[in-house]
Amino acid sequence: MPETARRTDRHSATRYGNRPTMKDVAARAGVGLKTVSRVVNGEPGVTPETEQRVQEAIDALGFRRNDSARVLRKGRTASIGLVLEDLADPFYGPLSRAVEEVARAHGALLINGSSAEDAEREQELGLALCARRVDGLVVIPAGDDHRYLEPEIRAGVATVFVDRPAGRIDADCVLSDNYGGARTGVAHLIAHGHRRIGFIGDMPRIHTAAERLRGYRAAMEDAGISVADAWMSLGVTVPERVRTAAEEMLSGPEPVTAIFTGNNRVTVTVIRVLAEHSRQVALVGFDDIELADLLRPGLTVVAQDSAALGRTAAERLFRRLDGILAGPERLELPTRLIARGSGELPPAD
Amino acid sequence: MPETARRTDRHSATRYGNRPTMKDVAARAGVGLKTVSRVVNGEPGVTPETEQRVQEAIDALGFRRNDSARVLRKGRTASIGLVLEDLADPFYGPLSRAVEEVARAHGALLINGSSAEDAEREQELGLALCARRVDGLVVIPAGDDHRYLEPEIRAGVATVFVDRPAGRIDADCVLSDNYGGARTGVAHLIAHGHRRIGFIGDMPRIHTAAERLRGYRAAMEDAGISVADAWMSLGVTVPERVRTAAEEMLSGPEPVTAIFTGNNRVTVTVIRVLAEHSRQVALVGFDDIELADLLRPGLTVVAQDSAALGRTAAERLFRRLDGILAGPERLELPTRLIARGSGELPPAD
DNA sequence: CTGAAAGCGCTTACAG
DNA sequence: CTGAAAGCGCTTACAG
C-alpha cells in the first residue's frame, strides 16, 4: 500500500491531501528540480532519455502540477471574477456563460458570485476576489458607490462594469441602450393607437430603471402625450407590488390601454394580471422571456442580448490586461424590438 | 506621483500590478513580518499601540492580503469547482446558485465551468480545477468514464456527482428520482384515459434519459399496455429531431393521444408542434419550465428541484471535507407532479 | 543539456 | 508581546 506509506512522510499528511511535488518527482527520477519543471511545462532543452525518466516518475507518482503555487510565482492567476446579481436569474445565465467562454479562450478560469442585489455583499465579494488576485473583474453593480475598487484597479485589476455603470468612479462599462430601447417599445404602442400607456419599473435608484423611464417619457413627449402620474409606478419588483400597481392603472374612469414593463420580472407578473383581466390590454416588456412566442397573444418585447453584454465586457477586460487600451470607455449595445402580438393589440376603448 | 515612484522598484513592476506586501507594511511600521500577519489576521498578542502603527501602514500603503499566497501555505484553497453542462441552461442556474450559497456559508469561492456536454471538455475542466487545488468538486457528468478523477479523489479532493452518476468509479452522487418521476407522470396520463402514449427523450446513453424511459415502460406495463416501438424516440434534443419524432407519432392510423417528454428542451419543441396540431394531445413534461402556468393549457410537469440538487451535493461535499463521512453514497431526491391542464386532457379518440 | 540558489507572499513552529 | 528562520510548490535568473 503505497498510499499508507506516503502518509507517514515528514509533513505531507494534511497538505493538499498528500500529493507528490516536483521535488518528489525530481528525487525519484534522479534529476534536478528545474529539469522536472522543463518537462512538465514542455520547455525545450531536455534529452529524450531524461524526459522519459521524468515522465515515468510523474506517472508513477501521479504528479499534477500545483497551479496555485505556479501562479504565486508568475504573478498572474489566470482567473477572472464575475460579480452578478443572481446566477439563478435567466438573464445572467447566458451572460455568465459568455464571460466564461471568453475566459476559456484566454486560458483563464471564472470565479463567480451573486451579490443578491446587496451593495455590501457586492463589495465583500469583489474584494474577496481581489484578495485572491484575480486578473480581472466583471461587475454587475448592485451598489452605487464603487470607490472601494479604485485601489484595486490602480493596482492592475482589469475591471469592467456591465448592465449598469460604475458609481463614483471612472471605469469601463458595457450597457444596453436602455433609453433607446424603452423609447422604441413605447413608440411601438403609440403607433398602434395607444395614448394612455402605463409604465411599471424597478426602483428609480437603479440606473437601468431610470433610463427606461426616461425612454418612456421621451416617447410620450415625442407623440405630444402628457403623462399622468398615475401611469408610472417604480419600486421593488416583487409580485405583490407589481400586481397592485398594474391593477390600479387598469381601474378607474380612465384606465391605461397598454402597459410597458421595465424588466422580465415585472413582465411576468403583469402577464398574470392581464390573464385575469376582462378587457384586452396591450403589453410590451423590456427583456425577452423564454417561451414568449408560445403565450397567447405572443409577448412583444424589447430584447437585450445578455450574452453579447458578457462577451463584450470580457473581451474588453482581456484587451485591457494586454495593455492595449487607453482610458475607460462606455459601450452601449443596441436592443431589438420583437413583435409577437401583445404589443400590437389596439386600444380597447 | 507615488505611482511612478513605486514602478521603479526592484521587481514589483509586473507582479500583481505593484501591490504592497506584508514586508512593505512591516518596514513602514517598523515591526516584524509576523506582527503584521497577526494584525491582518486578527490574532491576539499585539499591543494596541503596535496594532495601530501597523494599521496605519496598511491604510497608507493600501495593503490587501494576497490570499493566493496564504492558501499555498495553508494547504486549502477555500474554493470549490463546479463543472456543469451549460450555465446558460435555466436548469443549472438555480443549481449553481445553490452550490454557491453553501460554499459561501463555508467561506469558499465557487469556480464554475461549462462542459458543453462534451466528455473531453469535462475532463479538461475537472483536471484544471484540481490543478488549482480546489478543495472539492461538484460535477455534472458529460462523459461516462470518470476514472481520470480517481487519483484526485484519493489525494483528497472531495467530489460529488450531481444529476447523473459517476462512470466507472465509486463516488458520492445526488440524483433526482428519474425513474419514479417518469413513472408517475406517465401513470397520470394513463389515469386520464390514455393508452397510446409517446415518449420522446434524450440519447439513451445519458443516464437520466435511460431512467426516464424505464419509468415510462414501467408505468405502461403496470397498466397492461404493450408499447409499440413507434411510440418511443430517443436521440439528440435538437428541435429538428424532436419535431420529426413528434410529428411521426401524431400521424398514421393509430396516432398517440398523449406524449411524455423527457426533458425541458424536448418539452418546449413539442409544445410548438402541438400548437400547430389540429387534434388536442395531452402532454406531461419532465422538468418544470418558467411560465408553464401561463400557457394554454397550462403545462403539466414532473418537476425536479434543481436548487435542492445543488444544495444537497454541496453540503455533502463540505461534510466530506470535514472528514465526517464514510464511504460513497447515492442520494435520490424526489420529484413532484404539477398538474396544470395539459396532462389532464382526455384522449381525442 | 542540466541544476543550485533565490524568490513569489504568505504562515508555521519556535525562540526570545 | 514580538520576530527571525524555514517552508508551502512552484518559476526565474544564472551559472556551469
Coordinates of N, CA and C in Angstrom, one line a residue, chain B residues 4-104:
Chain B
T4 N 4.4 56.3 -10.0 CA 5.6 56.2 -10.8 C 6.7 55.7 -10.0
A5 N 6.8 56.3 -8.8 CA 7.9 56.0 -7.9 C 8.0 54.5 -7.7
R6 N 6.9 53.9 -7.3 CA 6.9 52.5 -7.0 C 7.2 51.6 -8.2
R7 N 6.8 52.1 -9.3 CA 7.1 51.3 -10.5 C 8.6 51.1 -10.8
T8 N 9.4 52.0 -10.2 CA 10.9 51.8 -10.4 C 11.5 50.9 -9.4
D9 N 10.7 50.3 -8.5 CA 11.2 49.4 -7.5 C 11.9 48.2 -8.2
R10 N 12.6 47.5 -7.3 CA 13.4 46.4 -7.8 C 12.7 45.5 -8.8
H11 N 11.6 44.9 -8.3 CA 11.0 43.8 -9.1 C 9.5 43.8 -9.1
S12 N 8.9 44.9 -8.6 CA 7.4 44.8 -8.5 C 6.6 45.2 -9.7
A13 N 7.3 45.7 -10.7 CA 6.6 46.3 -11.8 C 5.5 45.4 -12.4
T14 N 5.7 44.2 -12.7 CA 4.7 43.4 -13.4 C 4.0 42.4 -12.5
R15 N 4.4 42.3 -11.3 CA 3.8 41.3 -10.4 C 2.6 41.9 -9.7
Y16 N 1.4 41.3 -10.0 CA 0.2 41.8 -9.3 C 0.1 43.3 -9.4
G17 N 0.3 43.9 -10.5 CA 0.4 45.3 -10.5 C 1.7 45.7 -9.8
N18 N 1.5 46.5 -8.8 CA 2.7 46.7 -7.9 C 2.2 46.9 -6.5
R19 N 1.7 45.8 -6.0 CA 1.0 45.9 -4.7 C 2.0 45.8 -3.6
P20 N 1.7 46.5 -2.5 CA 2.5 46.3 -1.3 C 2.3 45.0 -0.7
T21 N 3.3 44.5 0.0 CA 3.2 43.2 0.6 C 3.3 43.4 2.1
M22 N 3.2 42.3 2.9 CA 3.4 42.4 4.3 C 4.7 42.9 4.7
K23 N 5.7 42.6 3.9 CA 7.1 43.0 4.1 C 7.1 44.5 4.0
D24 N 6.5 45.1 3.0 CA 6.4 46.6 2.9 C 5.7 47.2 4.1
V25 N 4.6 46.6 4.5 CA 3.9 47.1 5.7 C 4.8 47.0 6.9
A26 N 5.5 45.9 7.1 CA 6.4 45.7 8.3 C 7.5 46.8 8.3
A27 N 8.1 47.0 7.1 CA 9.1 48.0 7.0 C 8.6 49.4 7.4
R28 N 7.5 49.8 6.9 CA 6.9 51.1 7.1 C 6.5 51.3 8.6
A29 N 6.0 50.2 9.2 CA 5.5 50.3 10.6 C 6.7 50.1 11.6
G30 N 7.8 49.6 11.0 CA 9.0 49.3 11.9 C 8.7 48.1 12.8
V31 N 8.1 47.1 12.3 CA 7.8 45.9 13.1 C 8.3 44.7 12.2
G32 N 8.1 43.5 12.8 CA 8.5 42.3 12.1 C 7.3 41.8 11.3
L33 N 7.6 40.9 10.4 CA 6.6 40.4 9.4 C 5.5 39.7 10.2
K34 N 5.8 38.9 11.2 CA 4.9 38.2 11.9 C 3.8 39.1 12.6
T35 N 4.3 40.2 13.1 CA 3.4 41.1 13.7 C 2.4 41.6 12.8
V36 N 2.8 41.9 11.6 CA 1.8 42.4 10.5 C 0.8 41.3 10.3
S37 N 1.3 40.1 10.2 CA 0.5 38.9 10.0 C -0.6 38.8 11.1
R38 N -0.1 39.0 12.3 CA -1.1 39.0 13.4 C -2.2 40.0 13.3
V39 N -1.8 41.2 13.0 CA -2.8 42.3 12.9 C -3.8 42.0 11.7
V40 N -3.2 41.6 10.6 CA -4.0 41.3 9.4 C -5.0 40.2 9.7
N41 N -4.6 39.2 10.5 CA -5.5 38.1 10.7 C -6.2 38.2 12.0
G42 N -6.1 39.3 12.7 CA -6.8 39.5 13.9 C -6.4 38.5 15.0
E43 N -5.1 38.1 15.0 CA -4.7 37.2 16.1 C -4.3 38.0 17.3
P44 N -4.4 37.4 18.5 CA -4.2 38.1 19.7 C -2.7 38.3 20.0
G45 N -2.3 39.0 20.9 CA -0.9 39.2 21.3 C -0.2 40.3 20.7
V46 N -1.0 41.4 20.4 CA -0.3 42.6 19.9 C -0.8 43.8 20.7
T47 N 0.1 44.6 21.2 CA -0.4 45.8 22.0 C -1.2 46.7 21.1
P48 N -2.1 47.4 21.7 CA -2.9 48.4 20.9 C -2.1 49.4 20.1
E49 N -0.9 49.8 20.8 CA -0.1 50.8 20.1 C 0.5 50.2 18.8
T50 N 1.1 49.0 19.0 CA 1.7 48.4 17.8 C 0.6 48.1 16.7
E51 N -0.5 47.6 17.2 CA -1.6 47.4 16.2 C -1.9 48.6 15.4
Q52 N -2.0 49.7 16.1 CA -2.4 51.0 15.5 C -1.3 51.4 14.4
R53 N 0.0 51.2 14.8 CA 1.1 51.6 13.9 C 1.0 50.7 12.6
V54 N 0.7 49.5 12.8 CA 0.6 48.6 11.7 C -0.6 48.9 10.8
Q55 N -1.7 49.2 11.5 CA -2.9 49.5 10.8 C -2.8 50.8 9.9
E56 N -2.0 51.7 10.5 CA -1.8 53.0 9.7 C -1.0 52.7 8.5
A57 N 0.0 51.8 8.6 CA 0.9 51.5 7.5 C 0.0 50.8 6.4
I58 N -0.8 49.9 6.9 CA -1.7 49.1 6.0 C -2.6 50.1 5.2
D59 N -3.2 51.1 5.9 CA -4.0 52.0 5.2 C -3.3 52.9 4.3
A60 N -2.1 53.4 4.7 CA -1.3 54.3 3.9 C -0.9 53.6 2.6
L61 N -0.5 52.3 2.7 CA 0.0 51.6 1.6 C -1.1 51.0 0.7
G62 N -2.3 50.9 1.3 CA -3.4 50.3 0.6 C -3.1 48.8 0.5
F63 N -2.6 48.2 1.6 CA -2.3 46.8 1.5 C -3.6 45.9 1.6
R64 N -3.6 44.9 0.8 CA -4.6 43.8 0.9 C -3.9 42.5 0.9
R65 N -4.2 41.7 1.8 CA -3.5 40.4 1.9 C -3.7 39.6 0.6
N66 N -2.6 38.9 0.2 CA -2.7 38.1 -1.0 C -3.1 36.7 -0.6
D67 N -4.4 36.4 -0.8 CA -4.9 35.1 -0.3 C -4.4 34.0 -1.2
S68 N -3.9 34.3 -2.3 CA -3.3 33.3 -3.2 C -2.0 32.7 -2.6
A69 N -1.3 33.6 -1.9 CA -0.1 33.1 -1.2 C -0.4 32.4 0.1
R70 N -1.4 33.0 0.8 CA -1.9 32.4 2.0 C -2.3 31.0 1.9
V71 N -3.0 30.8 0.8 CA -3.6 29.5 0.5 C -2.5 28.4 0.2
L72 N -1.4 28.9 -0.4 CA -0.3 28.0 -0.7 C 0.3 27.4 0.5
R73 N 0.4 28.3 1.5 CA 1.0 27.9 2.8 C 0.0 27.0 3.6
K74 N -1.3 27.4 3.6 CA -2.2 26.8 4.4 C -2.7 25.4 3.9
G75 N -2.6 25.2 2.6 CA -2.9 23.8 2.1 C -4.3 23.7 1.6
R76 N -5.2 24.6 2.0 CA -6.6 24.5 1.5 C -6.9 25.8 0.8
T77 N -7.5 25.8 -0.3 CA -7.7 27.0 -1.1 C -9.0 27.7 -0.9
A78 N -9.9 27.1 0.0 CA -11.2 27.7 0.2 C -11.9 28.0 -1.1
S79 N -11.8 27.1 -2.0 CA -12.5 27.3 -3.3 C -13.0 25.9 -3.7
I80 N -14.1 25.9 -4.3 CA -14.6 24.6 -4.9 C -14.9 24.8 -6.3
G81 N -14.9 23.7 -7.1 CA -15.2 23.8 -8.5 C -16.5 23.2 -8.9
L82 N -17.2 23.8 -9.9 CA -18.5 23.2 -10.3 C -18.4 23.0 -11.8
V83 N -18.5 21.8 -12.3 CA -18.4 21.5 -13.7 C -19.8 21.1 -14.1
L84 N -20.5 22.0 -14.9 CA -21.8 21.7 -15.4 C -21.9 21.7 -16.9
E85 N -23.1 21.5 -17.4 CA -23.2 21.3 -18.8 C -23.2 22.7 -19.5
D86 N -24.0 23.6 -19.0 CA -24.2 24.9 -19.7 C -24.8 25.8 -18.7
L87 N -24.0 26.8 -18.3 CA -24.5 27.8 -17.3 C -25.7 28.6 -17.8
A88 N -25.9 28.6 -19.2 CA -27.0 29.3 -19.7 C -28.3 28.5 -19.7
D89 N -28.2 27.3 -19.4 CA -29.4 26.5 -19.3 C -30.2 26.8 -18.0
P90 N -31.5 27.1 -18.1 CA -32.2 27.5 -16.9 C -32.2 26.5 -15.8
F91 N -32.0 25.2 -16.2 CA -31.9 24.2 -15.2 C -30.7 24.3 -14.2
Y92 N -29.6 24.8 -14.8 CA -28.4 24.9 -14.0 C -28.2 26.2 -13.2
G93 N -28.9 27.2 -13.6 CA -28.8 28.5 -12.8 C -29.1 28.3 -11.3
P94 N -30.3 27.8 -11.0 CA -30.6 27.6 -9.6 C -29.7 26.6 -8.9
L95 N -29.3 25.6 -9.6 CA -28.3 24.6 -9.1 C -27.0 25.3 -8.7
S96 N -26.5 26.0 -9.6 CA -25.2 26.7 -9.4 C -25.3 27.7 -8.3
R97 N -26.4 28.4 -8.3 CA -26.6 29.4 -7.2 C -26.7 28.7 -5.8
A98 N -27.3 27.6 -5.8 CA -27.4 26.8 -4.5 C -26.1 26.4 -4.0
V99 N -25.2 25.9 -5.0 CA -23.9 25.4 -4.6 C -23.1 26.6 -4.1
E100 N -23.3 27.8 -4.8 CA -22.6 29.0 -4.4 C -22.9 29.4 -2.9
E101 N -24.2 29.3 -2.6 CA -24.7 29.7 -1.3 C -24.0 28.9 -0.2
V102 N -24.0 27.6 -0.5 CA -23.4 26.7 0.5 C -21.9 27.0 0.6
A103 N -21.2 27.2 -0.5 CA -19.8 27.5 -0.5 C -19.6 28.7 0.3
R104 N -20.4 29.7 0.1 CA -20.3 31.0 0.8 C -20.4 30.8 2.3

